[in-house]
């Protein structure tokens, strides 16, 4: 009657993990998620970083950061380069994953609590069942934590550094020797060139996010805004939960293993958030590709081939993007990388490095999705834009701005 003894013991351990979550810690038991993720990578083999590997990566990141000084006006963003094992990647990136995942995780946990507890109960009965509902929400949090833990464990086996998804998952620049080795498979390119090229990308991302203070919050805000429009398919969830055997953790994991329960609402607000997110990701990736190509020019013979390999990897997506889609309900990858890179190159030709990088000074200066369609018009039109136009009254029918008092009248 108690099922398989080993499965029952595993279920009891997970139940104990669920009860160990501190009150008010959020919808997901992140300690449990981390443990599941680390167990997943250890089961596949996660050797510690050897001192020789660590030294090679630290030297590559330091040299890459030095090369970037000639390709951008933004200062260094690499203060303490590091080499991580897959388990160390999980430990160091969970705080950012928490920000990315909790908006949708909370929605899923609330829905699971209702589905498990019978949301159709009368209000009086629901009030009496309050403590039970709280426990059921904890069970929902455990289930979502299982899904996140499994997803992070899968992602950790393929990532190269902290910037694979386009948003730095840590404020420290780091590369994974195991991830570099996986990326290098099938490439007939010297290992030191591959390592240095990937270090250039990692260091360029960190320059951008360290010295453009609004960028990280802008991207995370767009993800959160999009997540607010995600709904959980309650009927599908109830169907899966109805026949669920709580003694079978594998069945619980399979029931929640895909993103098929997450359904975006096609609202204008959500479409706008998605468009803003995709455009900003493309601009980030396009800038990084432009800067890295310039820094590697004449120094890395295989830079062009490596750039194309990375471009295909980012444009077509892979397990990393699929994992992220499962966690937050959308694919996080730049869809217009080539157009964005062309725009940054045009800006550099027209205005130089200073003029190109100056656009990161404020989000209102950034190109829009329409500008990616016509980069030449943006490059030429933006140069003629004058901030003094903001001081002109909207109903001013006399466009003569030659007098020194016009600005004062506009302010009055």
GROMACS .gro file of C-alpha atoms in nm:
model
  412
    1UNK     CA    1   0.000   0.000   0.000
    2UNK     CA    2   0.298   0.231   0.045
    3UNK     CA    3   0.443   0.166  -0.300
    4UNK     CA    4   0.811   0.114  -0.377
    5UNK     CA    5   1.014   0.162  -0.052
    6UNK     CA    6   1.293   0.356  -0.228
    7UNK     CA    7   1.046   0.589  -0.398
    8UNK     CA    8   0.864   0.636  -0.069
    9UNK     CA    9   1.190   0.726   0.106
   10UNK     CA   10   1.277   0.977  -0.167
   11UNK     CA   11   0.930   1.130  -0.142
   12UNK     CA   12   0.970   1.163   0.236
   13UNK     CA   13   1.310   1.332   0.195
   14UNK     CA   14   1.159   1.580  -0.051
   15UNK     CA   15   0.869   1.637   0.187
   16UNK     CA   16   1.121   1.715   0.462
   17UNK     CA   17   1.295   1.961   0.225
   18UNK     CA   18   0.960   2.124   0.162
   19UNK     CA   19   0.890   2.169   0.534
   20UNK     CA   20   1.240   2.308   0.589
   21UNK     CA   21   1.169   2.612   0.371
   22UNK     CA   22   1.159   2.921   0.596
   23UNK     CA   23   0.833   3.112   0.612
   24UNK     CA   24   0.816   3.407   0.377
   25UNK     CA   25   1.103   3.273   0.164
   26UNK     CA   26   0.900   3.306  -0.156
   27UNK     CA   27   0.708   3.064  -0.375
   28UNK     CA   28   1.004   2.832  -0.442
   29UNK     CA   29   1.230   2.640  -0.203
   30UNK     CA   30   1.555   2.753  -0.367
   31UNK     CA   31   1.776   2.549  -0.136
   32UNK     CA   32   1.601   2.237  -0.262
   33UNK     CA   33   1.626   2.358  -0.623
   34UNK     CA   34   2.002   2.410  -0.581
   35UNK     CA   35   2.044   2.065  -0.428
   36UNK     CA   36   1.858   1.901  -0.717
   37UNK     CA   37   2.061   2.096  -0.975
   38UNK     CA   38   2.393   2.011  -0.811
   39UNK     CA   39   2.299   1.645  -0.781
   40UNK     CA   40   2.214   1.643  -1.154
   41UNK     CA   41   2.554   1.778  -1.261
   42UNK     CA   42   2.748   1.560  -1.016
   43UNK     CA   43   2.569   1.251  -1.147
   44UNK     CA   44   2.701   1.334  -1.497
   45UNK     CA   45   3.049   1.414  -1.368
   46UNK     CA   46   3.160   1.755  -1.245
   47UNK     CA   47   3.532   1.754  -1.172
   48UNK     CA   48   3.682   2.043  -0.981
   49UNK     CA   49   3.868   2.303  -1.182
   50UNK     CA   50   4.236   2.219  -1.193
   51UNK     CA   51   4.489   2.489  -1.115
   52UNK     CA   52   4.623   2.483  -1.472
   53UNK     CA   53   4.273   2.532  -1.614
   54UNK     CA   54   4.203   2.812  -1.370
   55UNK     CA   55   4.523   2.991  -1.464
   56UNK     CA   56   4.448   2.961  -1.838
   57UNK     CA   57   4.101   3.110  -1.797
   58UNK     CA   58   4.211   3.392  -1.570
   59UNK     CA   59   4.488   3.483  -1.814
   60UNK     CA   60   4.247   3.467  -2.110
   61UNK     CA   61   3.992   3.695  -1.940
   62UNK     CA   62   4.265   3.941  -1.838
   63UNK     CA   63   4.414   3.954  -2.190
   64UNK     CA   64   4.068   3.983  -2.348
   65UNK     CA   65   3.985   4.273  -2.120
   66UNK     CA   66   4.305   4.446  -2.227
   67UNK     CA   67   4.223   4.400  -2.597
   68UNK     CA   68   3.876   4.548  -2.545
   69UNK     CA   69   4.031   4.882  -2.443
   70UNK     CA   70   4.099   4.944  -2.813
   71UNK     CA   71   3.746   4.851  -2.923
   72UNK     CA   72   3.521   5.045  -2.683
   73UNK     CA   73   3.523   5.355  -2.467
   74UNK     CA   74   3.351   5.175  -2.179
   75UNK     CA   75   3.596   5.092  -1.899
   76UNK     CA   76   3.682   4.745  -1.776
   77UNK     CA   77   3.413   4.535  -1.612
   78UNK     CA   78   3.642   4.248  -1.508
   79UNK     CA   79   3.784   4.292  -1.160
   80UNK     CA   80   3.836   3.934  -1.042
   81UNK     CA   81   3.820   3.683  -1.332
   82UNK     CA   82   3.729   3.332  -1.225
   83UNK     CA   83   3.703   2.974  -1.349
   84UNK     CA   84   3.408   2.772  -1.222
   85UNK     CA   85   3.296   2.414  -1.213
   86UNK     CA   86   2.935   2.347  -1.305
   87UNK     CA   87   2.837   2.325  -0.936
   88UNK     CA   88   3.001   2.661  -0.869
   89UNK     CA   89   2.809   2.809  -1.163
   90UNK     CA   90   2.482   2.693  -1.005
   91UNK     CA   91   2.572   2.835  -0.665
   92UNK     CA   92   2.678   3.173  -0.801
   93UNK     CA   93   2.392   3.228  -1.047
   94UNK     CA   94   2.090   3.127  -0.837
   95UNK     CA   95   2.029   3.486  -0.706
   96UNK     CA   96   1.972   3.612  -1.062
   97UNK     CA   97   1.767   3.307  -1.158
   98UNK     CA   98   1.550   3.383  -0.858
   99UNK     CA   99   1.472   3.730  -0.996
  100UNK     CA  100   1.400   3.587  -1.340
  101UNK     CA  101   1.188   3.290  -1.234
  102UNK     CA  102   0.988   3.397  -0.930
  103UNK     CA  103   0.720   3.604  -1.111
  104UNK     CA  104   0.599   3.302  -1.305
  105UNK     CA  105   0.683   3.056  -1.024
  106UNK     CA  106   0.452   3.243  -0.788
  107UNK     CA  107   0.172   3.225  -1.043
  108UNK     CA  108   0.223   2.851  -1.087
  109UNK     CA  109   0.238   2.784  -0.713
  110UNK     CA  110  -0.084   2.974  -0.646
  111UNK     CA  111  -0.259   2.785  -0.923
  112UNK     CA  112  -0.127   2.451  -0.802
  113UNK     CA  113  -0.246   2.527  -0.450
  114UNK     CA  114  -0.596   2.586  -0.583
  115UNK     CA  115  -0.591   2.277  -0.803
  116UNK     CA  116  -0.457   2.050  -0.530
  117UNK     CA  117  -0.689   2.189  -0.266
  118UNK     CA  118  -1.009   2.215  -0.464
  119UNK     CA  119  -1.049   2.581  -0.550
  120UNK     CA  120  -1.422   2.531  -0.601
  121UNK     CA  121  -1.492   2.507  -0.227
  122UNK     CA  122  -1.734   2.759  -0.071
  123UNK     CA  123  -1.565   3.059   0.097
  124UNK     CA  124  -1.648   2.925   0.447
  125UNK     CA  125  -1.488   2.591   0.372
  126UNK     CA  126  -1.183   2.758   0.217
  127UNK     CA  127  -1.136   2.965   0.532
  128UNK     CA  128  -1.152   2.652   0.751
  129UNK     CA  129  -0.904   2.481   0.521
  130UNK     CA  130  -0.658   2.772   0.543
  131UNK     CA  131  -0.370   2.580   0.711
  132UNK     CA  132  -0.417   2.291   0.469
  133UNK     CA  133  -0.410   2.528   0.172
  134UNK     CA  134  -0.086   2.675   0.302
  135UNK     CA  135   0.069   2.327   0.306
  136UNK     CA  136  -0.065   2.256  -0.042
  137UNK     CA  137   0.101   2.575  -0.168
  138UNK     CA  138   0.423   2.453  -0.010
  139UNK     CA  139   0.380   2.130  -0.205
  140UNK     CA  140   0.328   2.337  -0.520
  141UNK     CA  141   0.647   2.526  -0.438
  142UNK     CA  142   0.827   2.196  -0.397
  143UNK     CA  143   0.706   2.079  -0.737
  144UNK     CA  144   0.812   2.402  -0.909
  145UNK     CA  145   1.143   2.386  -0.723
  146UNK     CA  146   1.195   2.037  -0.861
  147UNK     CA  147   1.135   2.161  -1.214
  148UNK     CA  148   1.371   2.459  -1.171
  149UNK     CA  149   1.638   2.240  -1.013
  150UNK     CA  150   1.626   1.990  -1.298
  151UNK     CA  151   1.632   2.270  -1.556
  152UNK     CA  152   1.931   2.445  -1.397
  153UNK     CA  153   2.114   2.114  -1.371
  154UNK     CA  154   2.064   2.059  -1.745
  155UNK     CA  155   2.167   2.414  -1.828
  156UNK     CA  156   2.482   2.394  -1.615
  157UNK     CA  157   2.608   2.107  -1.831
  158UNK     CA  158   2.622   2.325  -2.145
  159UNK     CA  159   2.691   2.687  -2.043
  160UNK     CA  160   3.024   2.852  -2.120
  161UNK     CA  161   3.018   3.142  -1.873
  162UNK     CA  162   2.781   3.381  -1.701
  163UNK     CA  163   2.639   3.552  -2.011
  164UNK     CA  164   2.505   3.268  -2.230
  165UNK     CA  165   2.142   3.387  -2.210
  166UNK     CA  166   2.232   3.750  -2.284
  167UNK     CA  167   2.191   3.872  -1.924
  168UNK     CA  168   2.491   3.832  -1.691
  169UNK     CA  169   2.388   3.584  -1.423
  170UNK     CA  170   2.659   3.711  -1.189
  171UNK     CA  171   2.852   4.034  -1.140
  172UNK     CA  172   3.173   3.830  -1.170
  173UNK     CA  173   3.323   3.740  -1.507
  174UNK     CA  174   3.378   3.364  -1.518
  175UNK     CA  175   3.419   3.079  -1.768
  176UNK     CA  176   3.366   2.706  -1.723
  177UNK     CA  177   3.640   2.474  -1.855
  178UNK     CA  178   3.378   2.204  -1.912
  179UNK     CA  179   3.160   2.443  -2.112
  180UNK     CA  180   3.454   2.554  -2.326
  181UNK     CA  181   3.543   2.190  -2.395
  182UNK     CA  182   3.185   2.116  -2.508
  183UNK     CA  183   3.179   2.425  -2.731
  184UNK     CA  184   3.513   2.322  -2.888
  185UNK     CA  185   3.397   1.976  -2.994
  186UNK     CA  186   3.420   1.938  -3.371
  187UNK     CA  187   3.604   2.270  -3.422
  188UNK     CA  188   3.946   2.239  -3.580
  189UNK     CA  189   4.070   2.555  -3.411
  190UNK     CA  190   4.349   2.586  -3.152
  191UNK     CA  191   4.214   2.562  -2.796
  192UNK     CA  192   4.381   2.885  -2.684
  193UNK     CA  193   4.211   3.082  -2.966
  194UNK     CA  194   3.870   2.943  -2.872
  195UNK     CA  195   3.928   3.021  -2.505
  196UNK     CA  196   4.040   3.375  -2.580
  197UNK     CA  197   3.749   3.446  -2.815
  198UNK     CA  198   3.495   3.326  -2.557
  199UNK     CA  199   3.676   3.534  -2.295
  200UNK     CA  200   3.634   3.841  -2.520
  201UNK     CA  201   3.259   3.785  -2.530
  202UNK     CA  202   3.235   3.734  -2.155
  203UNK     CA  203   3.443   4.045  -2.079
  204UNK     CA  204   3.251   4.259  -2.331
  205UNK     CA  205   2.917   4.167  -2.175
  206UNK     CA  206   3.045   4.260  -1.831
  207UNK     CA  207   3.180   4.596  -1.953
  208UNK     CA  208   2.837   4.680  -2.086
  209UNK     CA  209   2.634   4.571  -1.785
  210UNK     CA  210   2.877   4.707  -1.526
  211UNK     CA  211   2.884   5.059  -1.675
  212UNK     CA  212   2.529   5.096  -1.812
  213UNK     CA  213   2.340   5.103  -1.481
  214UNK     CA  214   1.990   5.098  -1.629
  215UNK     CA  215   2.046   4.801  -1.859
  216UNK     CA  216   2.010   4.508  -1.618
  217UNK     CA  217   1.697   4.647  -1.453
  218UNK     CA  218   1.552   4.725  -1.796
  219UNK     CA  219   1.590   4.367  -1.915
  220UNK     CA  220   1.474   4.210  -1.589
  221UNK     CA  221   1.179   4.450  -1.585
  222UNK     CA  222   1.079   4.342  -1.936
  223UNK     CA  223   1.097   3.976  -1.832
  224UNK     CA  224   0.880   4.047  -1.527
  225UNK     CA  225   0.632   4.249  -1.733
  226UNK     CA  226   0.604   3.963  -1.980
  227UNK     CA  227   0.561   3.709  -1.698
  228UNK     CA  228   0.263   3.903  -1.564
  229UNK     CA  229   0.076   3.805  -1.878
  230UNK     CA  230   0.156   3.436  -1.841
  231UNK     CA  231  -0.131   3.217  -1.728
  232UNK     CA  232  -0.125   2.857  -1.612
  233UNK     CA  233  -0.348   2.618  -1.803
  234UNK     CA  234  -0.557   2.518  -1.502
  235UNK     CA  235  -0.753   2.247  -1.683
  236UNK     CA  236  -0.432   2.080  -1.806
  237UNK     CA  237  -0.279   2.110  -1.459
  238UNK     CA  238  -0.583   1.957  -1.290
  239UNK     CA  239  -0.584   1.676  -1.545
  240UNK     CA  240  -0.220   1.595  -1.470
  241UNK     CA  241  -0.259   1.626  -1.093
  242UNK     CA  242  -0.581   1.420  -1.078
  243UNK     CA  243  -0.404   1.090  -1.137
  244UNK     CA  244  -0.072   1.186  -0.974
  245UNK     CA  245   0.090   0.931  -0.745
  246UNK     CA  246   0.262   1.126  -0.470
  247UNK     CA  247   0.476   0.818  -0.397
  248UNK     CA  248   0.627   0.849  -0.745
  249UNK     CA  249   0.860   1.154  -0.764
  250UNK     CA  250   0.942   1.069  -1.127
  251UNK     CA  251   0.577   1.104  -1.222
  252UNK     CA  252   0.558   1.443  -1.048
  253UNK     CA  253   0.866   1.560  -1.234
  254UNK     CA  254   0.732   1.443  -1.571
  255UNK     CA  255   0.397   1.612  -1.508
  256UNK     CA  256   0.570   1.946  -1.462
  257UNK     CA  257   0.872   1.899  -1.689
  258UNK     CA  258   0.756   2.102  -1.989
  259UNK     CA  259   0.646   2.453  -2.061
  260UNK     CA  260   0.313   2.328  -2.197
  261UNK     CA  261   0.133   2.450  -1.883
  262UNK     CA  262   0.246   2.809  -1.942
  263UNK     CA  263   0.029   3.004  -2.184
  264UNK     CA  264   0.101   3.368  -2.271
  265UNK     CA  265  -0.194   3.599  -2.311
  266UNK     CA  266  -0.188   3.784  -2.642
  267UNK     CA  267  -0.241   4.128  -2.489
  268UNK     CA  268  -0.100   4.449  -2.627
  269UNK     CA  269   0.085   4.508  -2.301
  270UNK     CA  270   0.256   4.171  -2.321
  271UNK     CA  271   0.337   4.209  -2.689
  272UNK     CA  272   0.502   4.544  -2.612
  273UNK     CA  273   0.707   4.390  -2.330
  274UNK     CA  274   0.819   4.105  -2.556
  275UNK     CA  275   0.913   4.342  -2.839
  276UNK     CA  276   1.111   4.562  -2.599
  277UNK     CA  277   1.288   4.257  -2.457
  278UNK     CA  278   1.378   4.109  -2.794
  279UNK     CA  279   1.500   4.443  -2.931
  280UNK     CA  280   1.717   4.514  -2.627
  281UNK     CA  281   1.867   4.165  -2.636
  282UNK     CA  282   1.947   4.208  -3.004
  283UNK     CA  283   2.112   4.545  -2.934
  284UNK     CA  284   2.321   4.395  -2.652
  285UNK     CA  285   2.430   4.098  -2.864
  286UNK     CA  286   2.491   4.315  -3.169
  287UNK     CA  287   2.710   4.554  -2.969
  288UNK     CA  288   2.905   4.266  -2.812
  289UNK     CA  289   2.959   4.102  -3.152
  290UNK     CA  290   3.077   4.433  -3.304
  291UNK     CA  291   3.317   4.511  -3.019
  292UNK     CA  292   3.456   4.157  -3.004
  293UNK     CA  293   3.513   4.146  -3.380
  294UNK     CA  294   3.702   4.475  -3.364
  295UNK     CA  295   3.912   4.364  -3.066
  296UNK     CA  296   3.999   4.029  -3.229
  297UNK     CA  297   4.079   4.174  -3.571
  298UNK     CA  298   4.439   4.100  -3.665
  299UNK     CA  299   4.500   3.911  -3.340
  300UNK     CA  300   4.292   3.592  -3.366
  301UNK     CA  301   4.317   3.419  -3.705
  302UNK     CA  302   4.001   3.214  -3.636
  303UNK     CA  303   3.790   3.507  -3.514
  304UNK     CA  304   3.559   3.511  -3.818
  305UNK     CA  305   3.487   3.137  -3.799
  306UNK     CA  306   3.429   3.155  -3.423
  307UNK     CA  307   3.200   3.456  -3.464
  308UNK     CA  308   2.984   3.263  -3.709
  309UNK     CA  309   2.973   2.961  -3.477
  310UNK     CA  310   2.857   3.178  -3.187
  311UNK     CA  311   2.609   3.362  -3.409
  312UNK     CA  312   2.446   3.039  -3.519
  313UNK     CA  313   2.440   2.913  -3.162
  314UNK     CA  314   2.266   3.229  -3.039
  315UNK     CA  315   2.033   3.276  -3.335
  316UNK     CA  316   1.900   2.922  -3.367
  317UNK     CA  317   1.873   2.857  -2.996
  318UNK     CA  318   1.959   2.541  -2.812
  319UNK     CA  319   1.906   2.363  -2.483
  320UNK     CA  320   1.986   2.684  -2.293
  321UNK     CA  321   1.704   2.875  -2.461
  322UNK     CA  322   1.466   2.580  -2.427
  323UNK     CA  323   1.548   2.558  -2.057
  324UNK     CA  324   1.487   2.927  -2.007
  325UNK     CA  325   1.158   2.896  -2.193
  326UNK     CA  326   1.053   2.626  -1.950
  327UNK     CA  327   1.146   2.838  -1.650
  328UNK     CA  328   0.985   3.171  -1.742
  329UNK     CA  329   0.760   3.091  -2.034
  330UNK     CA  330   0.948   3.259  -2.320
  331UNK     CA  331   1.251   3.215  -2.541
  332UNK     CA  332   1.521   3.460  -2.443
  333UNK     CA  333   1.734   3.510  -2.750
  334UNK     CA  334   1.799   3.792  -2.997
  335UNK     CA  335   1.597   3.742  -3.313
  336UNK     CA  336   1.753   4.034  -3.501
  337UNK     CA  337   2.119   3.998  -3.419
  338UNK     CA  338   2.251   4.071  -3.771
  339UNK     CA  339   2.044   4.389  -3.807
  340UNK     CA  340   2.159   4.514  -3.467
  341UNK     CA  341   2.524   4.443  -3.544
  342UNK     CA  342   2.491   4.629  -3.877
  343UNK     CA  343   2.344   4.930  -3.696
  344UNK     CA  344   2.631   4.943  -3.443
  345UNK     CA  345   2.888   4.919  -3.723
  346UNK     CA  346   2.717   5.203  -3.910
  347UNK     CA  347   2.718   5.416  -3.596
  348UNK     CA  348   3.088   5.349  -3.544
  349UNK     CA  349   3.168   5.448  -3.903
  350UNK     CA  350   2.964   5.769  -3.877
  351UNK     CA  351   3.049   5.882  -3.523
  352UNK     CA  352   3.346   5.682  -3.401
  353UNK     CA  353   3.371   5.477  -3.083
  354UNK     CA  354   3.268   5.768  -2.858
  355UNK     CA  355   2.953   5.843  -3.055
  356UNK     CA  356   2.859   5.477  -3.082
  357UNK     CA  357   2.897   5.399  -2.711
  358UNK     CA  358   2.738   5.727  -2.601
  359UNK     CA  359   2.395   5.586  -2.689
  360UNK     CA  360   2.415   5.362  -2.383
  361UNK     CA  361   2.402   5.675  -2.168
  362UNK     CA  362   2.022   5.672  -2.150
  363UNK     CA  363   1.749   5.423  -2.257
  364UNK     CA  364   1.567   5.695  -2.453
  365UNK     CA  365   1.868   5.725  -2.687
  366UNK     CA  366   1.860   5.356  -2.782
  367UNK     CA  367   1.745   5.242  -3.127
  368UNK     CA  368   1.399   5.090  -3.155
  369UNK     CA  369   1.275   4.789  -3.349
  370UNK     CA  370   1.185   5.024  -3.636
  371UNK     CA  371   1.540   5.160  -3.637
  372UNK     CA  372   1.674   4.809  -3.693
  373UNK     CA  373   1.475   4.804  -4.018
  374UNK     CA  374   1.640   5.125  -4.139
  375UNK     CA  375   1.973   5.175  -3.960
  376UNK     CA  376   2.094   5.439  -4.206
  377UNK     CA  377   1.799   5.666  -4.124
  378UNK     CA  378   1.869   5.628  -3.752
  379UNK     CA  379   2.238   5.706  -3.791
  380UNK     CA  380   2.173   6.017  -4.000
  381UNK     CA  381   1.862   6.136  -3.819
  382UNK     CA  382   1.989   6.100  -3.466
  383UNK     CA  383   2.286   6.326  -3.532
  384UNK     CA  384   2.054   6.615  -3.612
  385UNK     CA  385   1.847   6.571  -3.297
  386UNK     CA  386   1.877   6.868  -3.062
  387UNK     CA  387   1.788   6.850  -2.692
  388UNK     CA  388   1.681   7.217  -2.705
  389UNK     CA  389   1.373   7.098  -2.892
  390UNK     CA  390   1.237   6.981  -2.558
  391UNK     CA  391   1.216   7.344  -2.446
  392UNK     CA  392   0.979   7.447  -2.727
  393UNK     CA  393   0.611   7.478  -2.641
  394UNK     CA  394   0.399   7.204  -2.805
  395UNK     CA  395   0.158   7.463  -2.952
  396UNK     CA  396   0.430   7.701  -3.073
  397UNK     CA  397   0.331   7.791  -3.430
  398UNK     CA  398   0.648   7.997  -3.487
  399UNK     CA  399   0.944   7.764  -3.542
  400UNK     CA  400   1.200   8.044  -3.531
  401UNK     CA  401   1.448   7.940  -3.260
  402UNK     CA  402   1.706   8.208  -3.337
  403UNK     CA  403   1.619   8.436  -3.045
  404UNK     CA  404   1.784   8.364  -2.709
  405UNK     CA  405   1.455   8.419  -2.525
  406UNK     CA  406   1.265   8.141  -2.704
  407UNK     CA  407   1.389   7.873  -2.469
  408UNK     CA  408   1.287   8.079  -2.166
  409UNK     CA  409   0.942   8.137  -2.308
  410UNK     CA  410   0.907   7.766  -2.371
  411UNK     CA  411   1.003   7.688  -2.011
  412UNK     CA  412   0.759   7.948  -1.881
   0.00000   0.00000   0.00000
